[in-house]
PDB file of N, CA and C in Angstrom:
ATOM      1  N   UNK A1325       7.617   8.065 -13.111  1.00  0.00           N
ATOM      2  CA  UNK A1325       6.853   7.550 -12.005  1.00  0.00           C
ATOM      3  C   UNK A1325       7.223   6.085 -11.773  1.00  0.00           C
ATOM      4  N   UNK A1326       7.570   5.708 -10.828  1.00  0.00           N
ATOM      5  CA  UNK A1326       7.198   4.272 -10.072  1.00  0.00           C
ATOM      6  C   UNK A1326       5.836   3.602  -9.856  1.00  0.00           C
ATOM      7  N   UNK A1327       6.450   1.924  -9.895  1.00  0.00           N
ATOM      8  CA  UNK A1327       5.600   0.765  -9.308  1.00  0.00           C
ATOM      9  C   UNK A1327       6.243   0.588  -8.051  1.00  0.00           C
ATOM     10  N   UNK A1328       5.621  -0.019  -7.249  1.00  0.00           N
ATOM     11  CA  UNK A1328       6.291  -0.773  -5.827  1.00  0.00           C
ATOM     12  C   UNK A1328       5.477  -1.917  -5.910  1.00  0.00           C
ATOM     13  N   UNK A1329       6.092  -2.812  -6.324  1.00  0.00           N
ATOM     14  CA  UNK A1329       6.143  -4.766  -5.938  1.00  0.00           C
ATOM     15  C   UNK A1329       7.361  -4.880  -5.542  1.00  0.00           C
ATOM     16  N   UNK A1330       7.445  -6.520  -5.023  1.00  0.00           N
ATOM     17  CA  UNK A1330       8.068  -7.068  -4.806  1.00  0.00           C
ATOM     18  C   UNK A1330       8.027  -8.652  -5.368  1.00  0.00           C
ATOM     19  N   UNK A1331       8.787  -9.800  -5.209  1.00  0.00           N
ATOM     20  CA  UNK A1331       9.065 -10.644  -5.647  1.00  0.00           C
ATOM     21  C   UNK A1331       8.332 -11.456  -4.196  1.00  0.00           C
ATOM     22  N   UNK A1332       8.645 -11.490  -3.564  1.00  0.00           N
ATOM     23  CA  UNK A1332       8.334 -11.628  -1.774  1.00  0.00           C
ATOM     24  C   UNK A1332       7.400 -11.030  -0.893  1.00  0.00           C
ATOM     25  N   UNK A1333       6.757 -12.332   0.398  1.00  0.00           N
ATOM     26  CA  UNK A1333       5.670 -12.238   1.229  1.00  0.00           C
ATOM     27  C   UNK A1333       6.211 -10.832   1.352  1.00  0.00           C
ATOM     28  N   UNK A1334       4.876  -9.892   1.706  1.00  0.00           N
ATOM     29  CA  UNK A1334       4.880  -8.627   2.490  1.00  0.00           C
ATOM     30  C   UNK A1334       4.627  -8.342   4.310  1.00  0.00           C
ATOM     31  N   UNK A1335       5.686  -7.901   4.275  1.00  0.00           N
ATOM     32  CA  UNK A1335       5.488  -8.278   5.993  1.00  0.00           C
ATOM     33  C   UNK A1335       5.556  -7.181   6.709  1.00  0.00           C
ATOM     34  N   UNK A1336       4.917  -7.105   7.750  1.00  0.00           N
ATOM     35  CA  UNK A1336       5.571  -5.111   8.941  1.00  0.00           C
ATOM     36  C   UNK A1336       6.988  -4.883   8.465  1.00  0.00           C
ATOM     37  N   UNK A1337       7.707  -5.020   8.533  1.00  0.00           N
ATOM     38  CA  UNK A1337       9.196  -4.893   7.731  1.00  0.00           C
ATOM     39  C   UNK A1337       9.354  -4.881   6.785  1.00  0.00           C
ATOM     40  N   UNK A1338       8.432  -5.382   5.971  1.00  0.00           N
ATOM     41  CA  UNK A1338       8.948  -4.962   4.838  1.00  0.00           C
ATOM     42  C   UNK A1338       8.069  -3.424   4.322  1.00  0.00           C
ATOM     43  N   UNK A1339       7.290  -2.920   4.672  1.00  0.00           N
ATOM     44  CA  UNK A1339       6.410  -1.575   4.870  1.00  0.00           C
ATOM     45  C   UNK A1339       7.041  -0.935   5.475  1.00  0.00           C
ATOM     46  N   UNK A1340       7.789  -0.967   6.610  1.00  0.00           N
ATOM     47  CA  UNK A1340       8.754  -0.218   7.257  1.00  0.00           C
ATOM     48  C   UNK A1340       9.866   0.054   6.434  1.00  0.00           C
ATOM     49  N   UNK A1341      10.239  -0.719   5.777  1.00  0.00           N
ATOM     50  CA  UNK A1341      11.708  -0.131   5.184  1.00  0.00           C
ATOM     51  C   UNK A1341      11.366   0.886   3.553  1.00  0.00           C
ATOM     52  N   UNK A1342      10.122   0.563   3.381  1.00  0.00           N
ATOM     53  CA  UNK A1342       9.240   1.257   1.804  1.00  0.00           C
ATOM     54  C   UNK A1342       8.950   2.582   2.397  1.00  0.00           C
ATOM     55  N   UNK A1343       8.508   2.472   3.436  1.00  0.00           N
ATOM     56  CA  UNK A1343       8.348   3.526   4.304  1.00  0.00           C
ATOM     57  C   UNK A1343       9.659   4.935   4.554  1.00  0.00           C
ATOM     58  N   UNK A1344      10.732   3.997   5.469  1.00  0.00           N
ATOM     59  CA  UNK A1344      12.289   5.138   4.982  1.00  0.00           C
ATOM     60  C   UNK A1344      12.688   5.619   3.801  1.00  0.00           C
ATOM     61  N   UNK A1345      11.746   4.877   3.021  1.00  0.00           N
ATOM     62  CA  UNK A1345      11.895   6.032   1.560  1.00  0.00           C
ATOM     63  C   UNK A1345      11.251   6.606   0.813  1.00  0.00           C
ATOM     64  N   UNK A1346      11.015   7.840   1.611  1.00  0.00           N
ATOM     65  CA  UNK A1346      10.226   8.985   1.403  1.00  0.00           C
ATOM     66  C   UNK A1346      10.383   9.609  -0.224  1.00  0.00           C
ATOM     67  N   UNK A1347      11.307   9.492  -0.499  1.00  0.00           N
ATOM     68  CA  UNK A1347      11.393  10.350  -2.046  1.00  0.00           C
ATOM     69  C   UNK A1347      10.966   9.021  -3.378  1.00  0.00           C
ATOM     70  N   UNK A1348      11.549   7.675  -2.846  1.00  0.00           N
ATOM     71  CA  UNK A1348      10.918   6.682  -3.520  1.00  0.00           C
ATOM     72  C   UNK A1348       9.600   6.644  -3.372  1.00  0.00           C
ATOM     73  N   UNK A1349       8.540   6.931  -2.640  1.00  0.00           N
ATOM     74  CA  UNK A1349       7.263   6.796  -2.370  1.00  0.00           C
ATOM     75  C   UNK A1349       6.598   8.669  -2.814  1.00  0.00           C
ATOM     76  N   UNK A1350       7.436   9.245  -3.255  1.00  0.00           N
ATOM     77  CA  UNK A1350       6.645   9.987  -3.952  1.00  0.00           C
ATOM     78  C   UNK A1350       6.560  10.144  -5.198  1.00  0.00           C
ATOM     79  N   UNK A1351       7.483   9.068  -5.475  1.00  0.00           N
ATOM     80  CA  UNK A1351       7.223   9.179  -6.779  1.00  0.00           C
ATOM     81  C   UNK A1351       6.082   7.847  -7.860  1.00  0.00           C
ATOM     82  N   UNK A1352       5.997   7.104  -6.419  1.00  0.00           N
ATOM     83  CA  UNK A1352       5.097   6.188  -6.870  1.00  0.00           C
ATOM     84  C   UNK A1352       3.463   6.418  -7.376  1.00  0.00           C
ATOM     85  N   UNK A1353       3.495   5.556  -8.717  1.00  0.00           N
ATOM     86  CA  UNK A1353       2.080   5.857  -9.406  1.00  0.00           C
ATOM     87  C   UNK A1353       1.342   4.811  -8.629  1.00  0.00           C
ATOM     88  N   UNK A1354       1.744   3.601  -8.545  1.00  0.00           N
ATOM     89  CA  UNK A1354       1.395   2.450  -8.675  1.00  0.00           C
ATOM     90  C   UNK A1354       2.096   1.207  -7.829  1.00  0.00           C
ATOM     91  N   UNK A1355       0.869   0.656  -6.770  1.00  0.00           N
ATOM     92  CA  UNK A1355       1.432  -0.326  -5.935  1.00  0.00           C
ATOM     93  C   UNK A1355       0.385  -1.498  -6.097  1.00  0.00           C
ATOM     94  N   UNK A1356       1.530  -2.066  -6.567  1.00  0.00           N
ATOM     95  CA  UNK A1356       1.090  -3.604  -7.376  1.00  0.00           C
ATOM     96  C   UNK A1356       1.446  -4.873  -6.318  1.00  0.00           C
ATOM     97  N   UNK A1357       0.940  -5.689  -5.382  1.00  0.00           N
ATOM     98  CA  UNK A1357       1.024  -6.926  -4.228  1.00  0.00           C
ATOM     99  C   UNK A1357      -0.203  -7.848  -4.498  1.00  0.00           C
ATOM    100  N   UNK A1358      -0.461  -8.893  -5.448  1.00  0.00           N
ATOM    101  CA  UNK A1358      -1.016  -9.417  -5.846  1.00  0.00           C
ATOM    102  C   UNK A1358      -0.412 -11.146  -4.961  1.00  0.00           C
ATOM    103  N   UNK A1359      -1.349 -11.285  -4.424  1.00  0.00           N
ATOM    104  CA  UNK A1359      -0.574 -12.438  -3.606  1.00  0.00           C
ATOM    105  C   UNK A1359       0.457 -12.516  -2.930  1.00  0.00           C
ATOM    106  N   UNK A1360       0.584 -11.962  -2.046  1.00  0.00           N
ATOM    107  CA  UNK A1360       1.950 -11.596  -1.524  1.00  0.00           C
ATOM    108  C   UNK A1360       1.907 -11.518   0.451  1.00  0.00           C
ATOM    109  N   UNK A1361       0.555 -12.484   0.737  1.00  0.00           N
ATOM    110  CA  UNK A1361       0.582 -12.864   2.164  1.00  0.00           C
ATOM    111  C   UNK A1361      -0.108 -11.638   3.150  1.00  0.00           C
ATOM    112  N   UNK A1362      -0.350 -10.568   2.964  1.00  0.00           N
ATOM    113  CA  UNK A1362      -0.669  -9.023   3.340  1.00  0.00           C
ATOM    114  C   UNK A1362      -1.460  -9.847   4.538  1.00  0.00           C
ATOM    115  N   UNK A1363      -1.403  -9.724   5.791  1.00  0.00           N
ATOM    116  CA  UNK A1363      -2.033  -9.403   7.083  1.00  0.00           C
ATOM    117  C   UNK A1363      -2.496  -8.144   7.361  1.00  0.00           C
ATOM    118  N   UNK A1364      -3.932  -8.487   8.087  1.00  0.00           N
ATOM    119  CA  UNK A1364      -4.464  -7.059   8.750  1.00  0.00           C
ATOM    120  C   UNK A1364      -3.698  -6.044   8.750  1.00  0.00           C
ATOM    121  N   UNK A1365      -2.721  -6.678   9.898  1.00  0.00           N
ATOM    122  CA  UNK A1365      -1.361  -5.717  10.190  1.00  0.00           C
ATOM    123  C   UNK A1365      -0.577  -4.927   9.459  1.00  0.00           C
ATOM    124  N   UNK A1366      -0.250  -5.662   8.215  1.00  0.00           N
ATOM    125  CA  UNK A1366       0.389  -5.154   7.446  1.00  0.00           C
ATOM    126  C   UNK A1366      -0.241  -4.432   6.059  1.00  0.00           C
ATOM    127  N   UNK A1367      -1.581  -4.385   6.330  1.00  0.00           N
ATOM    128  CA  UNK A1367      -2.706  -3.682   5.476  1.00  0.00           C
ATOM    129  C   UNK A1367      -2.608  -2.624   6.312  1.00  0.00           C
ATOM    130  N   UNK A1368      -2.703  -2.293   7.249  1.00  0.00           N
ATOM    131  CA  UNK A1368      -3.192  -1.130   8.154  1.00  0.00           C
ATOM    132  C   UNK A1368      -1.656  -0.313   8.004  1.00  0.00           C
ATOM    133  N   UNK A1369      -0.749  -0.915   7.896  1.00  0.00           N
ATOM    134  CA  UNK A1369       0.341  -0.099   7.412  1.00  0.00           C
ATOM    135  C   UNK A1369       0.760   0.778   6.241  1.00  0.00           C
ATOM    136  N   UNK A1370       0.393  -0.707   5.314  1.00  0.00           N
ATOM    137  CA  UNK A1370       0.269  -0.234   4.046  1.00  0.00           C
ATOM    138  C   UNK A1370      -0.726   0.544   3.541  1.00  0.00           C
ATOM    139  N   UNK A1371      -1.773   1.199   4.464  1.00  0.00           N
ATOM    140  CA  UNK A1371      -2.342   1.719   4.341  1.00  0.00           C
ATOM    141  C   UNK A1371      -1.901   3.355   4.339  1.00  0.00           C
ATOM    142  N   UNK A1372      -1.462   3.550   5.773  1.00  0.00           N
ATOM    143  CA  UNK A1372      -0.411   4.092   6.199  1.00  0.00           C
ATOM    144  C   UNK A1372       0.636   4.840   4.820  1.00  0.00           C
ATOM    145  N   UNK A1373       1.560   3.896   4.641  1.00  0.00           N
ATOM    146  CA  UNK A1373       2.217   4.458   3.054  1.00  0.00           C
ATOM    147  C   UNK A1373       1.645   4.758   2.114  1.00  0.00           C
ATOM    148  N   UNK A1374       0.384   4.544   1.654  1.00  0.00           N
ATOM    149  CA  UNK A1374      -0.332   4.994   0.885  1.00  0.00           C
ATOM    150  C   UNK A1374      -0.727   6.519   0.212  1.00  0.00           C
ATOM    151  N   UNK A1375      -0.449   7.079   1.901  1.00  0.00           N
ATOM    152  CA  UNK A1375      -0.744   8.343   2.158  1.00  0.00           C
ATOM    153  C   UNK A1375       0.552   8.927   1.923  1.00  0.00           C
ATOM    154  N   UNK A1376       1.778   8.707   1.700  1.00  0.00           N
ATOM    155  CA  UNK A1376       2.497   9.213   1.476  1.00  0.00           C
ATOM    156  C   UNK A1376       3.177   9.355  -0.146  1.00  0.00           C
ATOM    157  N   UNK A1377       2.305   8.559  -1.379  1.00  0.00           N
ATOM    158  CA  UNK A1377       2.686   8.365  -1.991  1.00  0.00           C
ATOM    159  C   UNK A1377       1.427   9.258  -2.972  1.00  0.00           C
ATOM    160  N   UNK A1378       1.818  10.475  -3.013  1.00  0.00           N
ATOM    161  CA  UNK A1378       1.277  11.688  -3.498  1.00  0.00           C
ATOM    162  C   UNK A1378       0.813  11.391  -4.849  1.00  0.00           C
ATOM    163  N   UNK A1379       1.385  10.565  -5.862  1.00  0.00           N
ATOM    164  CA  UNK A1379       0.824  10.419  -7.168  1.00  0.00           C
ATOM    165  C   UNK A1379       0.326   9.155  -7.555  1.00  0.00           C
ATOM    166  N   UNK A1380       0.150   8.334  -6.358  1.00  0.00           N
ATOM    167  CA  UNK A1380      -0.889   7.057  -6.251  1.00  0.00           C
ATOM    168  C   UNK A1380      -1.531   6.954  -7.458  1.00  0.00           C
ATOM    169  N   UNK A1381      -2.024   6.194  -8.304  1.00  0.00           N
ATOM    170  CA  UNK A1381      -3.163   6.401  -9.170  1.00  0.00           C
ATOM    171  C   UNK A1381      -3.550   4.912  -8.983  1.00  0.00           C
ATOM    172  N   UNK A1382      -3.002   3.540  -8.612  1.00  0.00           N
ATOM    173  CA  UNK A1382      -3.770   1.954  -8.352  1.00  0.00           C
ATOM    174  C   UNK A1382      -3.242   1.519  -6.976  1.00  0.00           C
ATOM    175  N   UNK A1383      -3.906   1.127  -6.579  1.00  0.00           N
ATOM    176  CA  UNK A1383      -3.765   0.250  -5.592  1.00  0.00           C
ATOM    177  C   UNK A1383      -4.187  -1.180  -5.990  1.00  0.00           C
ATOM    178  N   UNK A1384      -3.301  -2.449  -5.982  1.00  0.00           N
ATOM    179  CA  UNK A1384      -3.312  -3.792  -6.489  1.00  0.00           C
ATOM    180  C   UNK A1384      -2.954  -4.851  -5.385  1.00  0.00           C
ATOM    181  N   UNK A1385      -4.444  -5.255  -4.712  1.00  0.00           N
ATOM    182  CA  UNK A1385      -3.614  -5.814  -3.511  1.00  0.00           C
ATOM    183  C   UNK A1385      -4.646  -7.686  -3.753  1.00  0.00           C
ATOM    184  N   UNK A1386      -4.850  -7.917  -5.170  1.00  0.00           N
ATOM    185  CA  UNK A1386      -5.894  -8.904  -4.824  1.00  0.00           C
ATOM    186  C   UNK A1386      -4.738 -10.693  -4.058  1.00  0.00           C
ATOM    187  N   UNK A1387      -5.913 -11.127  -3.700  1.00  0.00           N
ATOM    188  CA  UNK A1387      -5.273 -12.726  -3.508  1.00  0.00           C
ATOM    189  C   UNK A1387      -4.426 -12.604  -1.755  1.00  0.00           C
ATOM    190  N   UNK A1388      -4.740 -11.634  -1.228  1.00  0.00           N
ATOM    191  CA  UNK A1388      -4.071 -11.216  -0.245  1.00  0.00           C
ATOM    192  C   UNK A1388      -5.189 -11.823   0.844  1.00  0.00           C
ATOM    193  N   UNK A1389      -4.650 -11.905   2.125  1.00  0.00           N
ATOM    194  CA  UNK A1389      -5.516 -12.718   3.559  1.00  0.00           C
ATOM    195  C   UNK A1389      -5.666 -11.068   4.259  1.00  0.00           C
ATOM    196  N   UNK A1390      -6.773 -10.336   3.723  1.00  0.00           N
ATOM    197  CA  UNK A1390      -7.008  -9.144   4.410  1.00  0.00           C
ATOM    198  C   UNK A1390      -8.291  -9.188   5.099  1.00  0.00           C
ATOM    199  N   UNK A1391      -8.712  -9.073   5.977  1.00  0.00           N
ATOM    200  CA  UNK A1391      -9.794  -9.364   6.771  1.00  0.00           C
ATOM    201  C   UNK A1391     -10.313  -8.089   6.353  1.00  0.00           C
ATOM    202  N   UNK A1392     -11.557  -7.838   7.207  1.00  0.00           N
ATOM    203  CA  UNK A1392     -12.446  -6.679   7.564  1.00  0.00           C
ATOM    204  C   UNK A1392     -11.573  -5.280   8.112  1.00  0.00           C
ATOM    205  N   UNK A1393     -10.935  -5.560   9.228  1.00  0.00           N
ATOM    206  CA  UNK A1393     -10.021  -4.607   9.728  1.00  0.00           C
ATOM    207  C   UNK A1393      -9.278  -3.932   8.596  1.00  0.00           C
ATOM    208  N   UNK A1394      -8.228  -4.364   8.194  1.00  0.00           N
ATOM    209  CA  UNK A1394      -7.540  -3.641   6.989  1.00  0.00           C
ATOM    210  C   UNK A1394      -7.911  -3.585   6.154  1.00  0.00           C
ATOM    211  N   UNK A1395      -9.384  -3.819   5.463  1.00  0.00           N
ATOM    212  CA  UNK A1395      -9.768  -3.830   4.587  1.00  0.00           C
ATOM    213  C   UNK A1395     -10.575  -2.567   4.610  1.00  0.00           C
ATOM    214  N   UNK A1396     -11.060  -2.102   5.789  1.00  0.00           N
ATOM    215  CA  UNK A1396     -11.695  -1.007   6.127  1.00  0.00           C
ATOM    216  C   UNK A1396     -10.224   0.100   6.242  1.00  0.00           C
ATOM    217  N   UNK A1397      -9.295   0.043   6.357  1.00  0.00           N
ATOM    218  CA  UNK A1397      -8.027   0.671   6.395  1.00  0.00           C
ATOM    219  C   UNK A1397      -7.846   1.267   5.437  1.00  0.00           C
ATOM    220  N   UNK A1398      -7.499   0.392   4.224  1.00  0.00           N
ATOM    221  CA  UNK A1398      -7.824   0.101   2.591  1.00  0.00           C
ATOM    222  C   UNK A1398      -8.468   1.475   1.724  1.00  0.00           C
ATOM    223  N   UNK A1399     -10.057   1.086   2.526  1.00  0.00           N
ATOM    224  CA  UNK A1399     -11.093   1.876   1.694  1.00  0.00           C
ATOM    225  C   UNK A1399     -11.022   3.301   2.239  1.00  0.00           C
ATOM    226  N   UNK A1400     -10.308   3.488   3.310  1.00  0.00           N
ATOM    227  CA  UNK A1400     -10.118   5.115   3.869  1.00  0.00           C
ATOM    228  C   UNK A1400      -9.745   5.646   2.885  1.00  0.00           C
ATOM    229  N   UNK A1401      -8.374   5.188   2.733  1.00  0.00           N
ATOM    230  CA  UNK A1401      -6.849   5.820   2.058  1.00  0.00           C
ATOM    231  C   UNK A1401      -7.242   6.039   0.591  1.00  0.00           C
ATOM    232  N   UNK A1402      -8.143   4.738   0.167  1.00  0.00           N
ATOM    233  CA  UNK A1402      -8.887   4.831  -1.173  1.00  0.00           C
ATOM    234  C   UNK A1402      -9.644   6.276  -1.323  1.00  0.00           C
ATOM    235  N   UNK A1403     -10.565   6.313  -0.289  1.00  0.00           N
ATOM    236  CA  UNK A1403     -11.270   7.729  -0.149  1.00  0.00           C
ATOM    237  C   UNK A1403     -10.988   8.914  -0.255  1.00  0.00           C
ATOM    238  N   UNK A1404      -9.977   8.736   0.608  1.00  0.00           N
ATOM    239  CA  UNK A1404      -8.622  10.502   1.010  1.00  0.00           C
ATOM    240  C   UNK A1404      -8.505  10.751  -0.597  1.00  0.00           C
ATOM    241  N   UNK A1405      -7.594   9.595  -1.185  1.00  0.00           N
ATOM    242  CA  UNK A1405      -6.889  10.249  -2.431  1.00  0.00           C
ATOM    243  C   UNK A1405      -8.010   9.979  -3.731  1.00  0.00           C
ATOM    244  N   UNK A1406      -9.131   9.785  -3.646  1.00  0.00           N
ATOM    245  CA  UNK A1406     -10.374   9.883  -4.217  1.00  0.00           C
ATOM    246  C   UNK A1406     -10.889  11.225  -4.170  1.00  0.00           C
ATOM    247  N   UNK A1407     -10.772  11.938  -3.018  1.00  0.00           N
ATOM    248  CA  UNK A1407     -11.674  13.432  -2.455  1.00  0.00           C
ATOM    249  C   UNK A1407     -10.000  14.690  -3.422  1.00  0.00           C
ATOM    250  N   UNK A1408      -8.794  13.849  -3.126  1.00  0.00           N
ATOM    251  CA  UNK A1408      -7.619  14.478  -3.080  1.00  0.00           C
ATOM    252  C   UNK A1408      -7.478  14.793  -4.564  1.00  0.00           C
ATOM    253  N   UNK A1409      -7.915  14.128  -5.556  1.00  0.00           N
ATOM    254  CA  UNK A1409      -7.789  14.247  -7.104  1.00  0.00           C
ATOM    255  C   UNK A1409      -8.430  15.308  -7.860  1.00  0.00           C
TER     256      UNK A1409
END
């Protein structure tokens, strides 16, 4: 199983390209972005991939500028694969 961090801000592009890789994101346990700049925008995405990453077991997004909007994004995807286990 996989982590997905990075070293670097997280940006729409950079979710987009985590995104074209569908077989890398299923194998992910664990997505670790601990300070790493996350916008609404790019919460609501990463929200988005979330759902594609079938053996999820953490989501690690603290220290991030996530408002209400993606934060409510967040707690969906949390839910789905909460009901999904």
């Amino acid at each position: 199983m996989a982590i997905l961090e990075t070293g670097h801000a997280v940006q729409v592009s950079t979710v987009q390209r985590w995104l074209a890789q569908p077989s890398r994101l299923a194998k992910t346990t664990r997505i670790c972005l601990p300070h790493k700049d996350i916008s609404d925008d790019t919460a609501s995405l990463l929200s988005a991939l979330t759902l594609q990453c079938c053996h999820l077991q953490m989501l690690q997004l603290p220290g991030n500028r996530i408002g209400d909007h993606g934060g409510q994004d967040c707690r969906i995807v949390q839910m789905w694969q909460h009901l999904a286990a």
